[in-house]
PDB file of C-alpha atoms in Angstrom:
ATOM      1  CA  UNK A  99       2.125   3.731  57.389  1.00  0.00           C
ATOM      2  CA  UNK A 100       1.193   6.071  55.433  1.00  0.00           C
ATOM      3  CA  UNK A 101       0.183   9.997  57.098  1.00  0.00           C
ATOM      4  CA  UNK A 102      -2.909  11.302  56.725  1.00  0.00           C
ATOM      5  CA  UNK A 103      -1.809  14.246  54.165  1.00  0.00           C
ATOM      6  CA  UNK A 104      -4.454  16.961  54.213  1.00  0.00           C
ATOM      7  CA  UNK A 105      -3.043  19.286  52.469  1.00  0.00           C
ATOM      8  CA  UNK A 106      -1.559  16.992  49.330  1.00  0.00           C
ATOM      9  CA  UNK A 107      -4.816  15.499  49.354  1.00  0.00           C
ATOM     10  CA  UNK A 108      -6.701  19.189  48.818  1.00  0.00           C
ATOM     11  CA  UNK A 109      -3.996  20.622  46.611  1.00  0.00           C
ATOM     12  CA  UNK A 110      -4.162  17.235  43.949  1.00  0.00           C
ATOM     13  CA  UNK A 111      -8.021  17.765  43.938  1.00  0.00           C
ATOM     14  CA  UNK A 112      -7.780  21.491  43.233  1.00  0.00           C
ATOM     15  CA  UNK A 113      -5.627  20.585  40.607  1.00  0.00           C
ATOM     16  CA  UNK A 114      -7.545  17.845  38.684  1.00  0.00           C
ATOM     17  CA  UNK A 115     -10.551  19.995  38.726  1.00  0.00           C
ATOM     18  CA  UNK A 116      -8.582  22.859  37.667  1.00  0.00           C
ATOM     19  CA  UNK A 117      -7.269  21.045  34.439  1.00  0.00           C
ATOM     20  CA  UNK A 118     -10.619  19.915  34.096  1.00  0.00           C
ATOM     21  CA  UNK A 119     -11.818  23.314  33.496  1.00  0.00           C
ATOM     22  CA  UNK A 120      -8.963  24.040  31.009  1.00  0.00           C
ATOM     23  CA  UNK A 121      -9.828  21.062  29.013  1.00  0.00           C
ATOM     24  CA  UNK A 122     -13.709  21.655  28.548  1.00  0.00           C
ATOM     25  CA  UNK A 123     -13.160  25.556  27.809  1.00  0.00           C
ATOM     26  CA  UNK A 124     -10.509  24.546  25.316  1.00  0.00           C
ATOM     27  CA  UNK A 125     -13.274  21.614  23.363  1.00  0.00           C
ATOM     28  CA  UNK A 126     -15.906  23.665  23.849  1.00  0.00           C
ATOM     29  CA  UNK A 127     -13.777  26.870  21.895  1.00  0.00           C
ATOM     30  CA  UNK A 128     -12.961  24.074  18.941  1.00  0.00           C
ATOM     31  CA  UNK A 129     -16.712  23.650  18.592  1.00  0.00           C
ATOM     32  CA  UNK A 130     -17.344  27.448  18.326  1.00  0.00           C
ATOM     33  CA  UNK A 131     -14.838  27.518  15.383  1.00  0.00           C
ATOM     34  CA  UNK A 132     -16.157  28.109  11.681  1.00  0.00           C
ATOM     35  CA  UNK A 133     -13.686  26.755   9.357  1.00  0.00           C
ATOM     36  CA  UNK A 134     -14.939  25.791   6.303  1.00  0.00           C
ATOM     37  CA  UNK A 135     -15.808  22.006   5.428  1.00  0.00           C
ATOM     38  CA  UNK A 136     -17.521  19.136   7.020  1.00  0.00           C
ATOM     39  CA  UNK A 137     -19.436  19.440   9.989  1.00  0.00           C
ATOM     40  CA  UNK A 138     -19.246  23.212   9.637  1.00  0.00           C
ATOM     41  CA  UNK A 139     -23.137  23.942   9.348  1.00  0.00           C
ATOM     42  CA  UNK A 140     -23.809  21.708  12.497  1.00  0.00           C
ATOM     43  CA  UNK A 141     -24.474  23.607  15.930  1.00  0.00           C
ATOM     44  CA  UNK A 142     -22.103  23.869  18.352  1.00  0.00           C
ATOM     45  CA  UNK A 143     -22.281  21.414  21.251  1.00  0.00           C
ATOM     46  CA  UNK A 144     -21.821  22.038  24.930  1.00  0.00           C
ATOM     47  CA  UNK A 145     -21.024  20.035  27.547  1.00  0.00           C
ATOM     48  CA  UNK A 146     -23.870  18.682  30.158  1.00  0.00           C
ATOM     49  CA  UNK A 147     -22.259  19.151  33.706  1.00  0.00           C
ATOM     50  CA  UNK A 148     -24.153  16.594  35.801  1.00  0.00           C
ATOM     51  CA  UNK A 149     -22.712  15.884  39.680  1.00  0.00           C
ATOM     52  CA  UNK A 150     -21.914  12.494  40.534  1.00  0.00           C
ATOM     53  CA  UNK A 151     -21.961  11.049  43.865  1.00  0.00           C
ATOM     54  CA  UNK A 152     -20.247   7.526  45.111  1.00  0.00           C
ATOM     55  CA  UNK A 153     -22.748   5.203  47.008  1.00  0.00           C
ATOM     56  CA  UNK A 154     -20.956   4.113  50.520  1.00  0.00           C
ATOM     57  CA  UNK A 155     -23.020   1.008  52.160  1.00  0.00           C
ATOM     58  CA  UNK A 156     -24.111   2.598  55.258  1.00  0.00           C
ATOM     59  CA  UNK A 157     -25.266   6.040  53.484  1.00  0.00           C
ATOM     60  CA  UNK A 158     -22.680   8.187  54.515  1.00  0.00           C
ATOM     61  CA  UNK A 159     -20.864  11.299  52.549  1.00  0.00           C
ATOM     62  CA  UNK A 160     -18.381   9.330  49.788  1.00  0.00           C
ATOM     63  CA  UNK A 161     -17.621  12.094  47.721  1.00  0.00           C
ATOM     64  CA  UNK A 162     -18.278  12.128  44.083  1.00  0.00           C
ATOM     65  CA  UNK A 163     -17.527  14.550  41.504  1.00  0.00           C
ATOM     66  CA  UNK A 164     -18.814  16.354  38.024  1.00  0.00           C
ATOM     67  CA  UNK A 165     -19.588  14.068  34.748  1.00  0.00           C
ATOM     68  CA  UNK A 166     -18.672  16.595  31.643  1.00  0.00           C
ATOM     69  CA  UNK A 167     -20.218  15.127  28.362  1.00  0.00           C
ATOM     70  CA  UNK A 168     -21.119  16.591  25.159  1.00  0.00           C
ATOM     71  CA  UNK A 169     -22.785  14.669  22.335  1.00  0.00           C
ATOM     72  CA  UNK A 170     -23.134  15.750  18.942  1.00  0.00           C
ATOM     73  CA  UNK A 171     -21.140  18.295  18.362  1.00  0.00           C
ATOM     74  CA  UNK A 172     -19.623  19.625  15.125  1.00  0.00           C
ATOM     75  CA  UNK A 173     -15.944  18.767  16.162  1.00  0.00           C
ATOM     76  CA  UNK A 174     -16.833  16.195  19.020  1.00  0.00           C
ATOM     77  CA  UNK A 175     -19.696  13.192  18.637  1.00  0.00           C
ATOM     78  CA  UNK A 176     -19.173  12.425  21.998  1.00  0.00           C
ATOM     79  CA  UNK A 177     -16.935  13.699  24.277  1.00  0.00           C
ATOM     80  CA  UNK A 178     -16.417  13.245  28.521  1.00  0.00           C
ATOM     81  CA  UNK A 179     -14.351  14.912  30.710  1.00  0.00           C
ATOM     82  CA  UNK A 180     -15.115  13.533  34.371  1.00  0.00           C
ATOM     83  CA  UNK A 181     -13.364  15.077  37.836  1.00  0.00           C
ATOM     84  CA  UNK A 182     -13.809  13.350  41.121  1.00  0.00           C
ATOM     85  CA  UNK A 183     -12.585  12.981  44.542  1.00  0.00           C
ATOM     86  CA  UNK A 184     -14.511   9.623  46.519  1.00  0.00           C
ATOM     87  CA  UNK A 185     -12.906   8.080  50.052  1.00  0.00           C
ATOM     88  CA  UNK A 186     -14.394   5.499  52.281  1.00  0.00           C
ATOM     89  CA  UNK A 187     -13.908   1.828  53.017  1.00  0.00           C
ATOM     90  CA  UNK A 188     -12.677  -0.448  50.340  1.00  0.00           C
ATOM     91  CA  UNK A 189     -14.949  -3.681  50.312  1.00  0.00           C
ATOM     92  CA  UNK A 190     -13.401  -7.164  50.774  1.00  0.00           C
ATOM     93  CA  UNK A 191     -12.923  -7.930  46.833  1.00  0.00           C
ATOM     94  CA  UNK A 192     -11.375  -4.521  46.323  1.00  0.00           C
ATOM     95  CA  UNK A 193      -8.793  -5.051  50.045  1.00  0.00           C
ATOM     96  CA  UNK A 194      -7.648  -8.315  48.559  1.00  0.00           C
ATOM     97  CA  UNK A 195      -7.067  -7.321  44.869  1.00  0.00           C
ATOM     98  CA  UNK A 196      -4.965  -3.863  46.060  1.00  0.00           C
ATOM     99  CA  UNK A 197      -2.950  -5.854  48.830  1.00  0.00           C
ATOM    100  CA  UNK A 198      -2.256  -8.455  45.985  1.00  0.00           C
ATOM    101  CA  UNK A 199      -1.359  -5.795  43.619  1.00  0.00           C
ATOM    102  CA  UNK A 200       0.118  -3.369  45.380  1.00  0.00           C
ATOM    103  CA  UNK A 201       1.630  -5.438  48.414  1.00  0.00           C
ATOM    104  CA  UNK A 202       0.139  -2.793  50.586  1.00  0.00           C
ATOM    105  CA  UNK A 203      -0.010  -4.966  53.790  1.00  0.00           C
ATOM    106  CA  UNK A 204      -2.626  -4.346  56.501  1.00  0.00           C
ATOM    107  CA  UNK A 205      -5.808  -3.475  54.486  1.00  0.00           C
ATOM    108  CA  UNK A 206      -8.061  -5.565  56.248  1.00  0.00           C
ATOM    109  CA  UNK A 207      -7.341  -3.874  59.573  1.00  0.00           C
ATOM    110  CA  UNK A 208      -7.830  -0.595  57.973  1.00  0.00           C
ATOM    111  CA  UNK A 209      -9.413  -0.352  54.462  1.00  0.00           C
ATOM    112  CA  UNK A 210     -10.164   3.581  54.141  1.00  0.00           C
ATOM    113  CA  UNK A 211      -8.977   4.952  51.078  1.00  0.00           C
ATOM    114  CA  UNK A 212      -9.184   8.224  49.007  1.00  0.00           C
ATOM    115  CA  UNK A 213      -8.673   8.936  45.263  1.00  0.00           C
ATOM    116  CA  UNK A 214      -9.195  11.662  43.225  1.00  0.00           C
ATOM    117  CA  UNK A 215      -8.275  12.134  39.590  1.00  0.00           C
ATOM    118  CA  UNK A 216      -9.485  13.486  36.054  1.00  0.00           C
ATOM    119  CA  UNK A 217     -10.514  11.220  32.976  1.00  0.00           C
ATOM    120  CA  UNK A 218     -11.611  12.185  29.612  1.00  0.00           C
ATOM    121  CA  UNK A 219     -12.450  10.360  26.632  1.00  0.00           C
ATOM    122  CA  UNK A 220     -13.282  11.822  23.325  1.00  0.00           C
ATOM    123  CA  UNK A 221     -14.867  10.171  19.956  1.00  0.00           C
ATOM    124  CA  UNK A 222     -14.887  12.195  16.961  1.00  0.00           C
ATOM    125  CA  UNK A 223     -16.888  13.449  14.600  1.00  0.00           C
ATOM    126  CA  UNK A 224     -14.859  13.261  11.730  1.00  0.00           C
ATOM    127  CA  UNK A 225     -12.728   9.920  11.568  1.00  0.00           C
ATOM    128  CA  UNK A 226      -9.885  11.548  10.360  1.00  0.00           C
ATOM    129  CA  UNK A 227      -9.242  13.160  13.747  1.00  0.00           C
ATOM    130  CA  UNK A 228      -8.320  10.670  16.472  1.00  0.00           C
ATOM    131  CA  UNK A 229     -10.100   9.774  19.440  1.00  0.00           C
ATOM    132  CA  UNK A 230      -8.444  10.155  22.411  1.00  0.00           C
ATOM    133  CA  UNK A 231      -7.835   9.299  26.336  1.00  0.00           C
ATOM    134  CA  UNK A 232      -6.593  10.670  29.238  1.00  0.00           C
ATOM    135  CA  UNK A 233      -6.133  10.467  33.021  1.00  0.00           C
ATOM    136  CA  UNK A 234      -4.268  11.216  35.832  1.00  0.00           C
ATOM    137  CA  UNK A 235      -5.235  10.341  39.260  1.00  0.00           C
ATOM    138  CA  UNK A 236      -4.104  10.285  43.131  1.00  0.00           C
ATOM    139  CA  UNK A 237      -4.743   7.485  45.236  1.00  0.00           C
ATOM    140  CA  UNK A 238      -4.329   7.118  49.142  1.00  0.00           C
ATOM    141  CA  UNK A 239      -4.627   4.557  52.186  1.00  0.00           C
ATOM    142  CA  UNK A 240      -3.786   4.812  55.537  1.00  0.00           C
ATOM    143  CA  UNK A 241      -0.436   2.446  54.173  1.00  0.00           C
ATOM    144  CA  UNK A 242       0.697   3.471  50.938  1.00  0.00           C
ATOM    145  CA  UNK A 243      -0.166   6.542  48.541  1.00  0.00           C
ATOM    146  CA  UNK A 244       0.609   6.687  44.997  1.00  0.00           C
ATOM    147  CA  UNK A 245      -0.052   8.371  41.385  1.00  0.00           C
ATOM    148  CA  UNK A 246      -1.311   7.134  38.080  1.00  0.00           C
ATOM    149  CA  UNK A 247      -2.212   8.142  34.326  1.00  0.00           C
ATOM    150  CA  UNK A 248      -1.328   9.123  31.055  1.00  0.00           C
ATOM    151  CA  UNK A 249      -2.801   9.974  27.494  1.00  0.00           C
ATOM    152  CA  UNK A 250      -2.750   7.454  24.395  1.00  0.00           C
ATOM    153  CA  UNK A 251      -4.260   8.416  20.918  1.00  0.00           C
ATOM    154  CA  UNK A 252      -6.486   6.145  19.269  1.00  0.00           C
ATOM    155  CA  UNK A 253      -6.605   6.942  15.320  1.00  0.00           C
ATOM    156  CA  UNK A 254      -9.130   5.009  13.219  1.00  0.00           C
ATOM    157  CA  UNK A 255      -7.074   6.116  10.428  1.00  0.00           C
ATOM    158  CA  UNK A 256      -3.847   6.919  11.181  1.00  0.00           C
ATOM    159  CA  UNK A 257      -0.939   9.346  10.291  1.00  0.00           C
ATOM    160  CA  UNK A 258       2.577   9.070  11.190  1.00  0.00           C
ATOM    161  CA  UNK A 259       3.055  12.939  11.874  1.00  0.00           C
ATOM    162  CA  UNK A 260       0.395  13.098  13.860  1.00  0.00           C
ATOM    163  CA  UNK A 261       1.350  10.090  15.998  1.00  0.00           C
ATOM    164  CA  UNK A 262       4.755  11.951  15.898  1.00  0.00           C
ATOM    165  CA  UNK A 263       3.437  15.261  17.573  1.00  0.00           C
ATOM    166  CA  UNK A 264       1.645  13.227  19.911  1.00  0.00           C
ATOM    167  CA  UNK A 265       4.348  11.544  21.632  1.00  0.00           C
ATOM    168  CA  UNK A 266       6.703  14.376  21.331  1.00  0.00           C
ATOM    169  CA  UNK A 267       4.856  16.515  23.109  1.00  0.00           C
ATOM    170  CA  UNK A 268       4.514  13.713  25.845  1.00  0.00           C
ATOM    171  CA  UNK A 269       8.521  13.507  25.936  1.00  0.00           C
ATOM    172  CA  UNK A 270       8.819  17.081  26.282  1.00  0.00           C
ATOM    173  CA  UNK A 271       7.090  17.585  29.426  1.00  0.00           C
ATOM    174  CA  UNK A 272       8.570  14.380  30.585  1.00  0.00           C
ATOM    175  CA  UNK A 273      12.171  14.961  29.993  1.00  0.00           C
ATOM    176  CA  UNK A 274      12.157  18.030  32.717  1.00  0.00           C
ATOM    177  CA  UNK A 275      11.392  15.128  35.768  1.00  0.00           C
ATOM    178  CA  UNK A 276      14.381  12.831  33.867  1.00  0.00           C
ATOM    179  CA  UNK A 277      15.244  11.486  30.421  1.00  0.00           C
ATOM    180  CA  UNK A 278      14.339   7.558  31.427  1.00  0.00           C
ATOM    181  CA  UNK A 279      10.675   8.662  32.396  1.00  0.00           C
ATOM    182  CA  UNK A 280       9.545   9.131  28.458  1.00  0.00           C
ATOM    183  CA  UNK A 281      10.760   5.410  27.544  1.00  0.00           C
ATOM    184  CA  UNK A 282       9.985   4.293  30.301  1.00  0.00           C
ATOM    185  CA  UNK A 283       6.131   5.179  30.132  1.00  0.00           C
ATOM    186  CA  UNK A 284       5.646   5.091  26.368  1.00  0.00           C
ATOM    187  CA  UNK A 285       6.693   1.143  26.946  1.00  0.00           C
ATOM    188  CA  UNK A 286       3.926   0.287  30.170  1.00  0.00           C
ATOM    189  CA  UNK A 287       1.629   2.632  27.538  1.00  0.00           C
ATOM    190  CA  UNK A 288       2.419  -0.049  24.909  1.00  0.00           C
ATOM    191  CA  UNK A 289       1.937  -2.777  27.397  1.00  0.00           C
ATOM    192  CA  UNK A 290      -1.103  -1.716  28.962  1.00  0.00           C
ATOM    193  CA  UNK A 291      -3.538  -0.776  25.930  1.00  0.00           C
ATOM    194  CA  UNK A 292      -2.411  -3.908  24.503  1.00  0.00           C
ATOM    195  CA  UNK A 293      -5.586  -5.823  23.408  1.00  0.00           C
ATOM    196  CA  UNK A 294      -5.155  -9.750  23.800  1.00  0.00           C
ATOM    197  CA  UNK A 295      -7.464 -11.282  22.561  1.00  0.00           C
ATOM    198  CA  UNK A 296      -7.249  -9.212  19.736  1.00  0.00           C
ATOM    199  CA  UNK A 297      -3.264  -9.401  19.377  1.00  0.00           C
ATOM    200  CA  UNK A 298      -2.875  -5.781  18.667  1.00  0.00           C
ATOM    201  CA  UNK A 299      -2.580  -2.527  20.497  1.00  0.00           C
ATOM    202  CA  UNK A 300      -6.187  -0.531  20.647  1.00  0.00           C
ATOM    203  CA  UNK A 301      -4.268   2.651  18.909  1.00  0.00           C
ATOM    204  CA  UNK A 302      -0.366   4.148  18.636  1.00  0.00           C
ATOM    205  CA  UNK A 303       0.079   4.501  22.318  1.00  0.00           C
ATOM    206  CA  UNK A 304       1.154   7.340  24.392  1.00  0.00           C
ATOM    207  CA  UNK A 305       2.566   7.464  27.599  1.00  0.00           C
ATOM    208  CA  UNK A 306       1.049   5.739  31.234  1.00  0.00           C
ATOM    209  CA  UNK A 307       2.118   4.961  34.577  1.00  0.00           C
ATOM    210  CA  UNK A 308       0.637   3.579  37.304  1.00  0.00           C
ATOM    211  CA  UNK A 309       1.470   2.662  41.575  1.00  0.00           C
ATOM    212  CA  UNK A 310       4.079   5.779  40.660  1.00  0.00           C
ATOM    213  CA  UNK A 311       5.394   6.533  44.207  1.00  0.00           C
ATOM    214  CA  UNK A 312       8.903   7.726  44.917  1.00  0.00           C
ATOM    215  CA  UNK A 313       8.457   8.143  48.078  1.00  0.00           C
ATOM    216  CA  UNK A 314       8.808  11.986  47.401  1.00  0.00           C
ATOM    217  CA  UNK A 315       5.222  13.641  47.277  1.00  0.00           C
ATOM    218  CA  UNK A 316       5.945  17.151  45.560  1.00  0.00           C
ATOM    219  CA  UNK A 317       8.258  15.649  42.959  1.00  0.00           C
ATOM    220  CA  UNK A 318       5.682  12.928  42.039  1.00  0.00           C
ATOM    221  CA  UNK A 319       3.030  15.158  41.875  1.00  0.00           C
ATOM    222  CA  UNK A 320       4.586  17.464  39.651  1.00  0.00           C
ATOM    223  CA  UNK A 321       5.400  14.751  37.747  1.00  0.00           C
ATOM    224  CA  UNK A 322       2.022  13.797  37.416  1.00  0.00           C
ATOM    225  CA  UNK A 323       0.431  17.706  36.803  1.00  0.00           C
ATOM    226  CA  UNK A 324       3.273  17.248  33.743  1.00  0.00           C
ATOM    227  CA  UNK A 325       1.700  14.845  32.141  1.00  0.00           C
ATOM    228  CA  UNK A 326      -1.787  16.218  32.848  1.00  0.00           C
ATOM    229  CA  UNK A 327      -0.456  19.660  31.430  1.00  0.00           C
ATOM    230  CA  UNK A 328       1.142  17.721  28.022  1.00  0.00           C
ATOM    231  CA  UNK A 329      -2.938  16.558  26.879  1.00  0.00           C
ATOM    232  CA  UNK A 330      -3.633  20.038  25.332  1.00  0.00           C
ATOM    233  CA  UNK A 331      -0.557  20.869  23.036  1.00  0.00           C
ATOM    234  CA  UNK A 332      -0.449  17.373  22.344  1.00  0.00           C
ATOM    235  CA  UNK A 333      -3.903  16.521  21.136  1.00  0.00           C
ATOM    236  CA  UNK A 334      -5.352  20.248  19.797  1.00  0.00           C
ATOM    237  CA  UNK A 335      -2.773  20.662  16.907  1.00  0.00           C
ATOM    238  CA  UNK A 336      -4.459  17.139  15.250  1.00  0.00           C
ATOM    239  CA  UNK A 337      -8.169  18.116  15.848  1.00  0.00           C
ATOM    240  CA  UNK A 338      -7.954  21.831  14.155  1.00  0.00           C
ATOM    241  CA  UNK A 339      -5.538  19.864  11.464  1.00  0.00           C
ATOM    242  CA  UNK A 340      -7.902  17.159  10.700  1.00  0.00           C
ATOM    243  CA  UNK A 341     -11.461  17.992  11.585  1.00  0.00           C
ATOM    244  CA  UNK A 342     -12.421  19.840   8.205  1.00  0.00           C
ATOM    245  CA  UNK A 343     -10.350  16.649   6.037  1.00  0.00           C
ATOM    246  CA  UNK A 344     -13.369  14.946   3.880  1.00  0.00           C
ATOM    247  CA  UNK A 345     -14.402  11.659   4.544  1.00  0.00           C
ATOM    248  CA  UNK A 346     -16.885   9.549   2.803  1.00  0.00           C
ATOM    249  CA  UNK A 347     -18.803   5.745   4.405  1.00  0.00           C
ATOM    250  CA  UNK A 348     -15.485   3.711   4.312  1.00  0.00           C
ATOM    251  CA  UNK A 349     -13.688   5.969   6.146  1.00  0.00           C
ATOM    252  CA  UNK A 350     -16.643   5.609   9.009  1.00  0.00           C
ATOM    253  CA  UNK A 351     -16.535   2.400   8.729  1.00  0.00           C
ATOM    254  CA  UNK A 352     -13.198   1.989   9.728  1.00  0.00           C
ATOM    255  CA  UNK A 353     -13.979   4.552  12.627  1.00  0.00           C
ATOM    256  CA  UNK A 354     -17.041   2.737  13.977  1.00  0.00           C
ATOM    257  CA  UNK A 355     -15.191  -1.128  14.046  1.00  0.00           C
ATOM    258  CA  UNK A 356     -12.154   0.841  15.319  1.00  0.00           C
ATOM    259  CA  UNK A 357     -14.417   2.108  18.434  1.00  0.00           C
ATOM    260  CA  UNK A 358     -15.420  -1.856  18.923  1.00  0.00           C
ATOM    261  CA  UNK A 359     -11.918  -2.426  20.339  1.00  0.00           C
ATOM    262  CA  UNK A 360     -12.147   0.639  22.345  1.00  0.00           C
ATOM    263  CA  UNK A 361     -14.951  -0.961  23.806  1.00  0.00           C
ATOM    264  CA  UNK A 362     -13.707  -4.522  24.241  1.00  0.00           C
ATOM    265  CA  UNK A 363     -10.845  -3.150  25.842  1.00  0.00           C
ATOM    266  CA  UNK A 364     -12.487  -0.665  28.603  1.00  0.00           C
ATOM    267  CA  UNK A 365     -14.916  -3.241  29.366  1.00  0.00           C
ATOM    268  CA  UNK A 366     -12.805  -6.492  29.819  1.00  0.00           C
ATOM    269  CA  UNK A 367      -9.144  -5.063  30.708  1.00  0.00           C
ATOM    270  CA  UNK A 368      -9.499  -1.374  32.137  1.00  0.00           C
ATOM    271  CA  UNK A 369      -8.541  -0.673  35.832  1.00  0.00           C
ATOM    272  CA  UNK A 370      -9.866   2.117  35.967  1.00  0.00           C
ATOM    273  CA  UNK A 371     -13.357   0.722  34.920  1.00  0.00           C
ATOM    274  CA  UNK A 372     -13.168  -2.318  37.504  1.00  0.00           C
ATOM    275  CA  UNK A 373     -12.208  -0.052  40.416  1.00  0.00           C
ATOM    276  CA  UNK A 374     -15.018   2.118  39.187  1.00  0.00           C
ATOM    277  CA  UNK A 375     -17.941  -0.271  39.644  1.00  0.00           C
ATOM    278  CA  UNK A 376     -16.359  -2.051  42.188  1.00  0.00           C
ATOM    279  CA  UNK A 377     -16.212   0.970  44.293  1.00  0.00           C
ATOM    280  CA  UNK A 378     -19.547   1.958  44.258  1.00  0.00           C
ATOM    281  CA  UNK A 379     -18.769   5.348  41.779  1.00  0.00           C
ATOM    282  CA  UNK A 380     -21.536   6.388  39.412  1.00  0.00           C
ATOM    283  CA  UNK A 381     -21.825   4.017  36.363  1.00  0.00           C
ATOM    284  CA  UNK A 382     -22.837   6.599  33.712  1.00  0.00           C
ATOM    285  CA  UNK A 383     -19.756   8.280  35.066  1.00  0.00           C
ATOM    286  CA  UNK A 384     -17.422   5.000  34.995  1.00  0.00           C
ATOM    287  CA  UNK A 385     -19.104   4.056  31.766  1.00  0.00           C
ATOM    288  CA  UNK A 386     -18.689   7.303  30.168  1.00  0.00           C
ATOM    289  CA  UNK A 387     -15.894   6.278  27.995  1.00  0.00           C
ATOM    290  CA  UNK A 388     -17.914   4.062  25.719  1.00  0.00           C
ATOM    291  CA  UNK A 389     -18.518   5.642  22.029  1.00  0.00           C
ATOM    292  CA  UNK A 390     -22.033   6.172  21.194  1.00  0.00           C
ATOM    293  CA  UNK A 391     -21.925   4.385  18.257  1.00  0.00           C
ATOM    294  CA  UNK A 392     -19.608   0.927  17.664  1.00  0.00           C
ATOM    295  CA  UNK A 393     -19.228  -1.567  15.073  1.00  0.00           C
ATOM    296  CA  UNK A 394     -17.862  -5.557  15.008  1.00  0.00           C
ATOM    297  CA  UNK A 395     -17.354  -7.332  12.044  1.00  0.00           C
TER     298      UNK A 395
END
C-alpha cells in the first residue's frame, strides 16, 4: 500500500503550477513581439485565467485548478495551458478500468485518489508553425502512485529540422536520468498518438510515458520535471522561426483537415480526455484541447 505522501503530493503541485506560469509568460512574450510579416498588425492576445473546480457526488471540496486560454492572437489562434490538482473517490467505471489497467488491486475497498498535472495545447496562427501538446502529471491511490506525460509536435506542414530540434531537445534532458529513457519514450510516443482508424500517426511524435513508477519518488519526479522543463527550448525556436513564413489558402487548408485528426484522436483515443469526463473535472477544461476551427474532407 501505498503512504499517504504529503509532502510529494504538495511539492509536484507547486511544481506543475510553477511551469505553468513559465509557459504562459513565455506565449504571452511571443505575442508582444513585432517582427515584420503576417499577423504582425493583429493585437496581441492574452490569456483568460478562469478557475476550474471538479464536481464530487456528495458536494464536497474536489479540488480543481486554473483553465489558461487565449484565442486569437497574432502568434497563437488558440492556445490552453490548464494546471490542476482534484482527489476524491473514483466511481465504479473508473475503479474497474485503473485496477484492469494498472493491476492496482484493492480499489473497491478504497477508491480515493489524487492527481495533479499540467496540459497545454496550442493551434497556430500561421500553419507553418506547428501545433503542439504537452503534459505531465502525478497520480496517487492509497495502493500505487505513479507519473505520466510528454510533448509531441503536430506540423500541418512539416520540416525535417524542425522535427529534428524537437526531439533533440527531448533527448537532451532525457539522457541525464539514462540513455534508454529517450528511445524508450519516443517509441510509446509513436505508439500512443498513433491514429487507427486513420493508419497514420496524428504528427512526428515526441516523447511520452505513462504508469512511470520506479518505485523511487525523487528520481521519478525529477524525471518527470525533465521532461516538463524540455517543452520551452524545444518548441520556442520553431514558433519565432516560422510564425512570420507566408502562407496563402492551401497552406490553411492543409492546417484546418490536419486539426480534424487532432480532433478524432482526443475525442475517441485520449486518456487523458476519458479520465477527464469520467472524473467529474470541468469539460471546457478537459475539452480545451480541441482547435477552434477543423476541417474533414
Amino acid at each position: 500500500m501505498a503512504e499517504e505522501f504529503t509532502s510529494e503530493k504538495a511539492e509536484a503541485s507547486a511544481w506543475f503550477r510553477q511551469l505553468r506560469d513559465e509557459i504562459v509568460d513565455a506565449f504571452e512574450e511571443l505575442e508582444q513581439s513585432h517582427d515584420e510579416g503576417p499577423l504582425s498588425d493583429a493585437e496581441p492576445g492574452r490569456f483568460e485565467v478562469t478557475p476550474t473546480k471538479r464536481e464530487s457526488s456528495d458536494g464536497s471540496d474536489a479540488g480543481g485548478g486554473l483553465m489558461s486560454v487565449m484565442r486569437g492572437g497574432r502568434v497563437f489562434e488558440k492556445v490552453g495551458v490548464n494546471v490542476s490538482t482534484v482527489f476524491g473517490t473514483l466511481g465504479e467505471r473508473a475503479q474497474m478500468a485503473m485496477a484492469a489497467r494498472k493491476g492496482i488491486p484493492g480499489m473497491t475497498e478504497d477508491p480515493r485518489f489524487w492527481a495533479s498535472g499540467i496540459s497545454l495545447v496550442a493551434h497556430m496562427q500561421n500553419p507553418h508553425v506547428p501545433a503542439v501538446h504537452m503534459n505531465t502529471r502525478m497520480f496517487w491511490t492509497p495502493h500505487a502512485w505513479w507519473f505520466g506525460g510528454g510533448s509531441d509536435l503536430n506540423p500541418c506542414i512539416e520540416y525535417d529540422k524542425d522535427t529534428a530540434h524537437f526531439h533533440g531537445e527531448q533527448q537532451a534532458h532525457l539522457d541525464p536520468h539514462g540513455k534508454a529513457h529517450y528511445p524508450r519514450f519516443k517509441e510509446w510516443a509513436d505508439e500512443y498518438f498513433y491514429i487507427p482508424h486513420r493508419k497514420r500517426a496524428r504528427g512526428v511524435g515526441g516523447i511520452f510515458m505513462d504508469d512511470y513508477s520506479t518505485g523511487d519518488w525523487h528520481a521519478d519526479f525529477a524525471l518527470t520535471q525533465d521532461i516538463g522543463r524540455a517543452f520551452l527550448p524545444a518548441y520556442l525556436p520553431l514558433v519565432r522561426k516560422r510564425r512570420t513564413t507566408a502562407w496563402d489558402e492551401a497552406d490553411k487548408d492543409a492546417q484546418l483537415v490536419h486539426r480534424g485528426l487532432y480532433a478524432e484522436y482526443n475525442l475517441v483515443y485520449d486518456r487523458g480526455t476519458k479520465f477527464g469526463l469520467e472524473t467529474g473535472h470541468d469539460a471546457n477544461a478537459v475539452l480545451m484541447s480541441l482547435p477552434p476551427l477543423a476541417k474533414w474532407v
